[in-house]
């Protein structure tokens, strides 16, 4: 019996990730009764299933262990966390406490992670109390970092900072946990200040800050930070870093910078084959005006996931290639990939930009009949835009009145914009009033309404609209644009004063203006 058990242990050590062989060992262990009478082997088999992410099998083995030790409990908690089931992970931790076990640092870290992921502040505070009760030490980096993360994910940054301040030893993970907390709470300014104060940085902290800038709608700062990261050269970007920087390039249309990132990607085999990186490249090239390069990358990918197909369809939609987008969709279905809500949103957008009304209506009806998900307000917005662009203003208004979701300002604004091109004053006034009810300070709506009145020669209404804007102190927001010079992106507002603009750019603007034979007031540049 001992020899057989030793043989199974040795075989389990060498089987790696061969699930079929592991199941055969599992069957032999059940037949020989090893799971019920040998806890060490049962725990070893449990850990093997944990590494494979097989929660059902792992739970089954755990239930057969007569007296599971703290390592077994912690392994099961980690398994549920790794498979994105935080509620199950915390349930296991609760069972651990109820059996009379004294939790260790790894167990409470798992419990805190579960509370953070499922936004369970109440139980997170209970676990915090247990840390003091069992003297596990908040000053220990692994425990303190987990507390910072838990409070951050629950929006309690003051508590996260308090834990940070009481820690005797702070490693780079501690600083990064607090940094990520500020980013999760959309406090990019505090995150940036903390990043500058960090005594040491690693790839994770650089990436977290870059991701924060992109999500915080300040992509220029993200690109600049990536440049600094590469200049220092101490930490190498990961695929997550690259994808975030590409997203920033896509937002800005920074083609030169994006191409330099593409060149960097080709230096590393792991990045070249990374699906997320290739998806980011497709998105960047599409939004930067290079649809041919986006299509080339798409065609060269050996494996395409749902995001790959959806990103390509979205890029084609952006360039008005509606017919091609529908062809790609057909290829997607033929490959066995199931579309989701975002795929349909991209398709409807493609139909809208290409004026494919009947095709868009068929897709929308298909979406209405779908059992897996229901149309979102964005889908209705695309249909309103599709009908409005094609001149079917009455049908668009009827759809808005029929939709089961309360229309937002975006939908009414879309209808208002469509009215501008068609001169439908009646529907325009209806849409305009609805937008102002939802967003009374929207300067763009007043400008649209004013332009519609101008096109209809209703000058008294134009003056009335302008007076309303003055009375309510509503000013037109300045336009914003970007220019990329030698791989560096510069941002300009319409109200910027020229001392803030580089001299060579001014010279270029003057040359363009002179060649265009447009007179400008040079005093504004002085």
Short mmCIF file of N, CA, C and O in Angstrom, two decimals, residues 175-270:
data_model
loop_
_atom_site.label_atom_id
_atom_site.label_comp_id
_atom_site.label_asym_id
_atom_site.label_seq_id
_atom_site.Cartn_x
_atom_site.Cartn_y
_atom_site.Cartn_z
N UNK A 175 3.32 50.90 -1.99
CA UNK A 175 3.11 52.17 -2.69
C UNK A 175 2.20 51.99 -3.91
O UNK A 175 1.31 52.81 -4.17
N UNK A 176 2.40 50.90 -4.63
CA UNK A 176 1.59 50.64 -5.83
C UNK A 176 0.14 50.36 -5.47
O UNK A 176 -0.78 50.74 -6.21
N UNK A 177 -0.10 49.70 -4.32
CA UNK A 177 -1.47 49.43 -3.88
C UNK A 177 -2.21 50.73 -3.63
O UNK A 177 -3.37 50.89 -4.04
N UNK A 178 -1.55 51.67 -2.95
CA UNK A 178 -2.18 52.97 -2.69
C UNK A 178 -2.36 53.76 -3.99
O UNK A 178 -3.38 54.41 -4.20
N UNK A 179 -1.35 53.69 -4.85
CA UNK A 179 -1.44 54.35 -6.16
C UNK A 179 -2.63 53.83 -6.94
O UNK A 179 -3.44 54.63 -7.48
N UNK A 180 -2.78 52.52 -7.00
CA UNK A 180 -3.90 51.92 -7.73
C UNK A 180 -5.23 52.29 -7.09
O UNK A 180 -6.25 52.43 -7.78
N UNK A 181 -5.22 52.48 -5.75
CA UNK A 181 -6.44 52.90 -5.06
C UNK A 181 -6.92 54.26 -5.52
O UNK A 181 -8.11 54.46 -5.79
N UNK A 182 -6.00 55.21 -5.62
CA UNK A 182 -6.37 56.55 -6.12
C UNK A 182 -6.91 56.46 -7.54
O UNK A 182 -7.87 57.15 -7.90
N UNK A 183 -6.30 55.60 -8.35
CA UNK A 183 -6.74 55.45 -9.74
C UNK A 183 -8.14 54.85 -9.79
O UNK A 183 -9.00 55.29 -10.56
N UNK A 184 -8.39 53.83 -8.95
CA UNK A 184 -9.72 53.21 -8.89
C UNK A 184 -10.79 54.22 -8.48
O UNK A 184 -11.94 54.13 -8.91
N UNK A 185 -10.39 55.18 -7.64
CA UNK A 185 -11.33 56.19 -7.16
C UNK A 185 -11.34 57.43 -8.05
O UNK A 185 -11.89 58.48 -7.67
N UNK A 186 -10.71 57.33 -9.22
CA UNK A 186 -10.68 58.43 -10.21
C UNK A 186 -10.02 59.70 -9.68
O UNK A 186 -10.35 60.80 -10.12
N UNK A 187 -9.11 59.55 -8.72
CA UNK A 187 -8.37 60.69 -8.20
C UNK A 187 -6.98 60.68 -8.86
O UNK A 187 -5.97 60.34 -8.22
N UNK A 188 -6.94 61.06 -10.12
CA UNK A 188 -5.71 60.98 -10.89
C UNK A 188 -4.66 61.97 -10.38
O UNK A 188 -3.46 61.69 -10.40
N UNK A 189 -5.13 63.10 -9.88
CA UNK A 189 -4.18 64.10 -9.37
C UNK A 189 -3.39 63.55 -8.18
O UNK A 189 -2.16 63.66 -8.14
N UNK A 190 -4.10 62.96 -7.21
CA UNK A 190 -3.43 62.38 -6.04
C UNK A 190 -2.54 61.22 -6.46
O UNK A 190 -1.45 61.02 -5.90
N UNK A 191 -3.02 60.43 -7.44
CA UNK A 191 -2.22 59.31 -7.94
C UNK A 191 -0.91 59.82 -8.53
O UNK A 191 0.17 59.25 -8.27
N UNK A 192 -0.98 60.90 -9.31
CA UNK A 192 0.22 61.46 -9.91
C UNK A 192 1.19 61.98 -8.88
O UNK A 192 2.42 61.79 -9.00
N UNK A 193 0.68 62.64 -7.83
CA UNK A 193 1.54 63.15 -6.77
C UNK A 193 2.23 62.00 -6.04
O UNK A 193 3.43 62.07 -5.75
N UNK A 194 1.46 60.94 -5.74
CA UNK A 194 2.04 59.79 -5.05
C UNK A 194 3.10 59.11 -5.92
O UNK A 194 4.14 58.68 -5.41
N UNK A 195 2.83 59.04 -7.21
CA UNK A 195 3.78 58.40 -8.13
C UNK A 195 5.12 59.13 -8.11
O UNK A 195 6.18 58.50 -8.13
N UNK A 196 5.07 60.46 -8.05
CA UNK A 196 6.31 61.25 -8.01
C UNK A 196 7.05 61.05 -6.70
O UNK A 196 8.27 61.18 -6.64
N UNK A 197 6.32 60.73 -5.62
CA UNK A 197 6.93 60.56 -4.30
C UNK A 197 7.49 59.15 -4.08
O UNK A 197 8.24 58.93 -3.13
N UNK A 198 7.13 58.22 -4.94
CA UNK A 198 7.54 56.83 -4.74
C UNK A 198 9.06 56.70 -4.72
O UNK A 198 9.74 57.13 -5.67
N UNK A 199 9.62 56.10 -3.65
CA UNK A 199 11.08 55.93 -3.60
C UNK A 199 11.59 54.90 -4.59
O UNK A 199 12.75 54.91 -4.98
N UNK A 200 10.72 53.99 -4.98
CA UNK A 200 11.09 52.95 -5.95
C UNK A 200 9.88 52.61 -6.79
O UNK A 200 8.75 52.60 -6.30
N UNK A 201 10.11 52.35 -8.05
CA UNK A 201 9.02 51.98 -8.96
C UNK A 201 9.36 50.67 -9.65
O UNK A 201 10.53 50.32 -9.78
N UNK A 202 8.31 49.99 -10.08
CA UNK A 202 8.51 48.79 -10.89
C UNK A 202 7.56 48.85 -12.08
O UNK A 202 6.82 49.83 -12.26
N UNK A 203 7.58 47.82 -12.88
CA UNK A 203 6.74 47.80 -14.09
C UNK A 203 5.27 47.96 -13.74
O UNK A 203 4.52 48.65 -14.46
N UNK A 204 4.84 47.36 -12.63
CA UNK A 204 3.43 47.43 -12.25
C UNK A 204 3.02 48.85 -11.91
O UNK A 204 1.95 49.32 -12.32
N UNK A 205 3.88 49.57 -11.18
CA UNK A 205 3.53 50.95 -10.80
C UNK A 205 3.53 51.87 -12.01
O UNK A 205 2.65 52.73 -12.16
N UNK A 206 4.51 51.71 -12.91
CA UNK A 206 4.51 52.50 -14.16
C UNK A 206 3.24 52.23 -14.96
O UNK A 206 2.57 53.16 -15.43
N UNK A 207 2.92 50.96 -15.09
CA UNK A 207 1.74 50.58 -15.88
C UNK A 207 0.46 51.10 -15.25
O UNK A 207 -0.43 51.60 -15.95
N UNK A 208 0.34 51.01 -13.92
CA UNK A 208 -0.86 51.50 -13.23
C UNK A 208 -1.07 52.98 -13.50
O UNK A 208 -2.21 53.42 -13.77
N UNK A 209 0.01 53.77 -13.46
CA UNK A 209 -0.12 55.21 -13.68
C UNK A 209 -0.47 55.51 -15.13
O UNK A 209 -1.29 56.40 -15.41
N UNK A 210 0.12 54.78 -16.06
CA UNK A 210 -0.19 54.97 -17.48
C UNK A 210 -1.65 54.63 -17.74
O UNK A 210 -2.37 55.38 -18.43
N UNK A 211 -2.11 53.49 -17.20
CA UNK A 211 -3.52 53.11 -17.34
C UNK A 211 -4.43 54.18 -16.74
O UNK A 211 -5.47 54.53 -17.31
N UNK A 212 -4.03 54.71 -15.58
CA UNK A 212 -4.83 55.75 -14.94
C UNK A 212 -4.98 56.99 -15.79
O UNK A 212 -6.07 57.56 -15.89
N UNK A 213 -3.89 57.43 -16.43
CA UNK A 213 -3.95 58.60 -17.29
C UNK A 213 -4.86 58.37 -18.51
O UNK A 213 -5.62 59.25 -18.91
N UNK A 214 -4.77 57.17 -19.08
CA UNK A 214 -5.61 56.87 -20.25
C UNK A 214 -7.08 56.85 -19.85
O UNK A 214 -7.93 57.45 -20.53
N UNK A 215 -7.39 56.15 -18.75
CA UNK A 215 -8.78 56.09 -18.30
C UNK A 215 -9.28 57.44 -17.81
O UNK A 215 -10.47 57.72 -17.87
N UNK A 216 -8.36 58.28 -17.32
CA UNK A 216 -8.74 59.60 -16.84
C UNK A 216 -8.83 60.64 -17.94
O UNK A 216 -8.88 61.84 -17.65
N UNK A 217 -8.82 60.20 -19.19
CA UNK A 217 -8.97 61.08 -20.35
C UNK A 217 -7.84 62.10 -20.46
O UNK A 217 -8.02 63.22 -20.95
N UNK A 218 -6.64 61.72 -20.02
CA UNK A 218 -5.45 62.54 -20.21
C UNK A 218 -4.37 61.70 -20.89
O UNK A 218 -3.30 61.44 -20.32
N UNK A 219 -4.65 61.27 -22.12
CA UNK A 219 -3.72 60.36 -22.81
C UNK A 219 -2.35 60.97 -23.10
O UNK A 219 -1.37 60.24 -23.20
N UNK A 220 -2.27 62.31 -23.23
CA UNK A 220 -0.98 62.93 -23.49
C UNK A 220 -0.01 62.64 -22.35
O UNK A 220 1.17 62.34 -22.56
N UNK A 221 -0.51 62.71 -21.12
CA UNK A 221 0.33 62.43 -19.95
C UNK A 221 0.76 60.97 -19.95
O UNK A 221 1.86 60.64 -19.52
N UNK A 222 -0.13 60.09 -20.42
CA UNK A 222 0.20 58.67 -20.47
C UNK A 222 1.36 58.43 -21.44
O UNK A 222 2.29 57.67 -21.13
N UNK A 223 1.32 59.06 -22.61
CA UNK A 223 2.39 58.88 -23.59
C UNK A 223 3.70 59.45 -23.08
O UNK A 223 4.78 58.87 -23.28
N UNK A 224 3.63 60.60 -22.41
CA UNK A 224 4.83 61.22 -21.86
C UNK A 224 5.44 60.34 -20.76
O UNK A 224 6.67 60.19 -20.67
N UNK A 225 4.58 59.74 -19.93
CA UNK A 225 5.07 58.87 -18.87
C UNK A 225 5.71 57.62 -19.45
O UNK A 225 6.73 57.14 -18.94
N UNK A 226 5.14 57.09 -20.51
CA UNK A 226 5.72 55.92 -21.17
C UNK A 226 7.10 56.27 -21.73
O UNK A 226 8.03 55.46 -21.67
N UNK A 227 7.21 57.47 -22.28
CA UNK A 227 8.51 57.91 -22.81
C UNK A 227 9.56 57.95 -21.69
O UNK A 227 10.69 57.51 -21.86
N UNK A 228 9.16 58.46 -20.52
CA UNK A 228 10.08 58.51 -19.38
C UNK A 228 10.46 57.10 -18.92
O UNK A 228 11.61 56.85 -18.56
N UNK A 229 9.49 56.21 -18.94
CA UNK A 229 9.75 54.83 -18.54
C UNK A 229 10.79 54.20 -19.45
O UNK A 229 11.71 53.50 -18.99
N UNK A 230 10.69 54.44 -20.75
CA UNK A 230 11.63 53.86 -21.70
C UNK A 230 13.01 54.52 -21.58
O UNK A 230 14.02 53.87 -21.76
N UNK A 231 13.05 55.83 -21.27
CA UNK A 231 14.33 56.52 -21.12
C UNK A 231 15.09 55.96 -19.93
O UNK A 231 16.30 55.73 -20.00
N UNK A 232 14.38 55.74 -18.81
CA UNK A 232 15.04 55.18 -17.62
C UNK A 232 15.53 53.77 -17.90
O UNK A 232 16.62 53.39 -17.47
N UNK A 233 14.73 52.98 -18.60
CA UNK A 233 15.16 51.66 -19.04
C UNK A 233 15.31 50.62 -17.96
O UNK A 233 15.80 49.52 -18.22
N UNK A 234 14.90 50.94 -16.72
CA UNK A 234 15.05 49.98 -15.63
C UNK A 234 13.95 48.93 -15.63
O UNK A 234 14.16 47.79 -15.20
N UNK A 235 12.76 49.32 -16.06
CA UNK A 235 11.61 48.42 -16.05
C UNK A 235 11.07 48.29 -17.47
O UNK A 235 10.89 49.29 -18.17
N UNK A 236 10.81 47.08 -17.86
CA UNK A 236 10.33 46.82 -19.23
C UNK A 236 8.80 46.76 -19.25
O UNK A 236 8.19 46.15 -18.38
N UNK A 237 8.19 47.39 -20.23
CA UNK A 237 6.71 47.37 -20.32
C UNK A 237 6.19 45.98 -20.60
O UNK A 237 6.82 45.18 -21.29
N UNK A 238 5.03 45.70 -20.05
CA UNK A 238 4.35 44.43 -20.30
C UNK A 238 3.32 44.63 -21.41
O UNK A 238 3.14 45.74 -21.92
N UNK A 239 2.61 43.57 -21.73
CA UNK A 239 1.55 43.69 -22.75
C UNK A 239 0.47 44.65 -22.29
O UNK A 239 -0.12 45.38 -23.10
N UNK A 240 0.20 44.67 -20.97
CA UNK A 240 -0.82 45.60 -20.44
C UNK A 240 -0.36 47.04 -20.64
O UNK A 240 -1.15 47.91 -21.02
N UNK A 241 0.93 47.31 -20.41
CA UNK A 241 1.48 48.65 -20.63
C UNK A 241 1.32 49.06 -22.09
O UNK A 241 0.85 50.16 -22.40
N UNK A 242 1.71 48.15 -22.99
CA UNK A 242 1.65 48.45 -24.42
C UNK A 242 0.22 48.71 -24.87
O UNK A 242 -0.06 49.67 -25.61
N UNK A 243 -0.72 47.88 -24.40
CA UNK A 243 -2.13 48.05 -24.80
C UNK A 243 -2.65 49.40 -24.31
O UNK A 243 -3.38 50.09 -25.04
N UNK A 244 -2.27 49.80 -23.11
CA UNK A 244 -2.72 51.08 -22.57
C UNK A 244 -2.15 52.25 -23.36
O UNK A 244 -2.86 53.22 -23.67
N UNK A 245 -0.87 52.17 -23.71
CA UNK A 245 -0.24 53.24 -24.49
C UNK A 245 -0.87 53.32 -25.89
O UNK A 245 -1.12 54.42 -26.41
N UNK A 246 -1.15 52.17 -26.48
CA UNK A 246 -1.81 52.16 -27.80
C UNK A 246 -3.20 52.78 -27.71
O UNK A 246 -3.63 53.48 -28.64
N UNK A 247 -3.90 52.54 -26.60
CA UNK A 247 -5.21 53.16 -26.40
C UNK A 247 -5.08 54.68 -26.32
O UNK A 247 -5.92 55.42 -26.85
N UNK A 248 -4.01 55.14 -25.65
CA UNK A 248 -3.77 56.58 -25.60
C UNK A 248 -3.47 57.15 -26.97
O UNK A 248 -3.96 58.24 -27.33
N UNK A 249 -2.67 56.44 -27.76
CA UNK A 249 -2.39 56.88 -29.14
C UNK A 249 -3.67 56.93 -29.96
O UNK A 249 -3.87 57.84 -30.78
N UNK A 250 -4.54 55.93 -29.76
CA UNK A 250 -5.81 55.89 -30.51
C UNK A 250 -6.68 57.08 -30.15
O UNK A 250 -7.32 57.70 -31.02
N UNK A 251 -6.72 57.44 -28.87
CA UNK A 251 -7.54 58.59 -28.44
C UNK A 251 -7.05 59.89 -29.05
O UNK A 251 -7.84 60.79 -29.36
N UNK A 252 -5.73 60.01 -29.22
CA UNK A 252 -5.14 61.24 -29.74
C UNK A 252 -4.95 61.23 -31.25
O UNK A 252 -4.73 62.28 -31.85
N UNK A 253 -5.02 60.04 -31.85
CA UNK A 253 -4.70 59.93 -33.26
C UNK A 253 -3.21 60.12 -33.49
O UNK A 253 -2.78 60.59 -34.56
N UNK A 254 -2.39 59.74 -32.49
CA UNK A 254 -0.94 59.92 -32.56
C UNK A 254 -0.32 58.77 -33.35
O UNK A 254 0.20 57.81 -32.78
N UNK A 255 -0.36 58.89 -34.66
CA UNK A 255 0.06 57.80 -35.53
C UNK A 255 1.57 57.53 -35.42
O UNK A 255 1.99 56.38 -35.34
N UNK A 256 2.39 58.59 -35.42
CA UNK A 256 3.84 58.40 -35.35
C UNK A 256 4.24 57.69 -34.07
O UNK A 256 5.07 56.77 -34.08
N UNK A 257 3.67 58.13 -32.96
CA UNK A 257 3.98 57.50 -31.67
C UNK A 257 3.52 56.05 -31.68
O UNK A 257 4.22 55.15 -31.21
N UNK A 258 2.31 55.81 -32.21
CA UNK A 258 1.78 54.46 -32.29
C UNK A 258 2.64 53.54 -33.15
O UNK A 258 2.86 52.37 -32.82
N UNK A 259 3.18 54.08 -34.25
CA UNK A 259 4.05 53.28 -35.12
C UNK A 259 5.36 52.94 -34.42
O UNK A 259 5.92 51.86 -34.62
N UNK A 260 5.85 53.87 -33.58
CA UNK A 260 7.07 53.57 -32.83
C UNK A 260 6.81 52.45 -31.82
O UNK A 260 7.68 51.61 -31.59
N UNK A 261 5.62 52.43 -31.23
CA UNK A 261 5.24 51.35 -30.32
C UNK A 261 5.16 50.03 -31.10
O UNK A 261 5.60 48.98 -30.62
N UNK A 262 4.62 50.09 -32.30
CA UNK A 262 4.52 48.90 -33.15
C UNK A 262 5.92 48.35 -33.44
O UNK A 262 6.15 47.14 -33.40
N UNK A 263 6.86 49.24 -33.70
CA UNK A 263 8.23 48.80 -33.93
C UNK A 263 8.84 48.16 -32.70
O UNK A 263 9.57 47.16 -32.80
N UNK A 264 8.51 48.70 -31.53
CA UNK A 264 9.00 48.11 -30.28
C UNK A 264 8.42 46.71 -30.08
O UNK A 264 9.12 45.79 -29.65
N UNK A 265 7.15 46.55 -30.43
CA UNK A 265 6.47 45.26 -30.27
C UNK A 265 7.17 44.18 -31.08
O UNK A 265 7.33 43.04 -30.62
N UNK A 266 7.62 44.53 -32.28
CA UNK A 266 8.23 43.54 -33.17
C UNK A 266 9.59 43.06 -32.68
O UNK A 266 10.13 42.08 -33.20
N UNK A 267 10.14 43.72 -31.67
CA UNK A 267 11.42 43.29 -31.13
C UNK A 267 11.27 42.12 -30.16
O UNK A 267 12.26 41.50 -29.79
N UNK A 268 10.04 41.87 -29.74
CA UNK A 268 9.81 40.85 -28.72
C UNK A 268 8.77 39.85 -29.22
O UNK A 268 7.63 40.22 -29.53
N UNK A 269 9.16 38.59 -29.29
CA UNK A 269 8.27 37.55 -29.82
C UNK A 269 7.00 37.41 -28.99
O UNK A 269 5.92 37.19 -29.52
N UNK A 270 7.13 37.57 -27.67
CA UNK A 270 5.96 37.43 -26.81
C UNK A 270 4.90 38.49 -27.07
O UNK A 270 3.71 38.22 -27.00
#
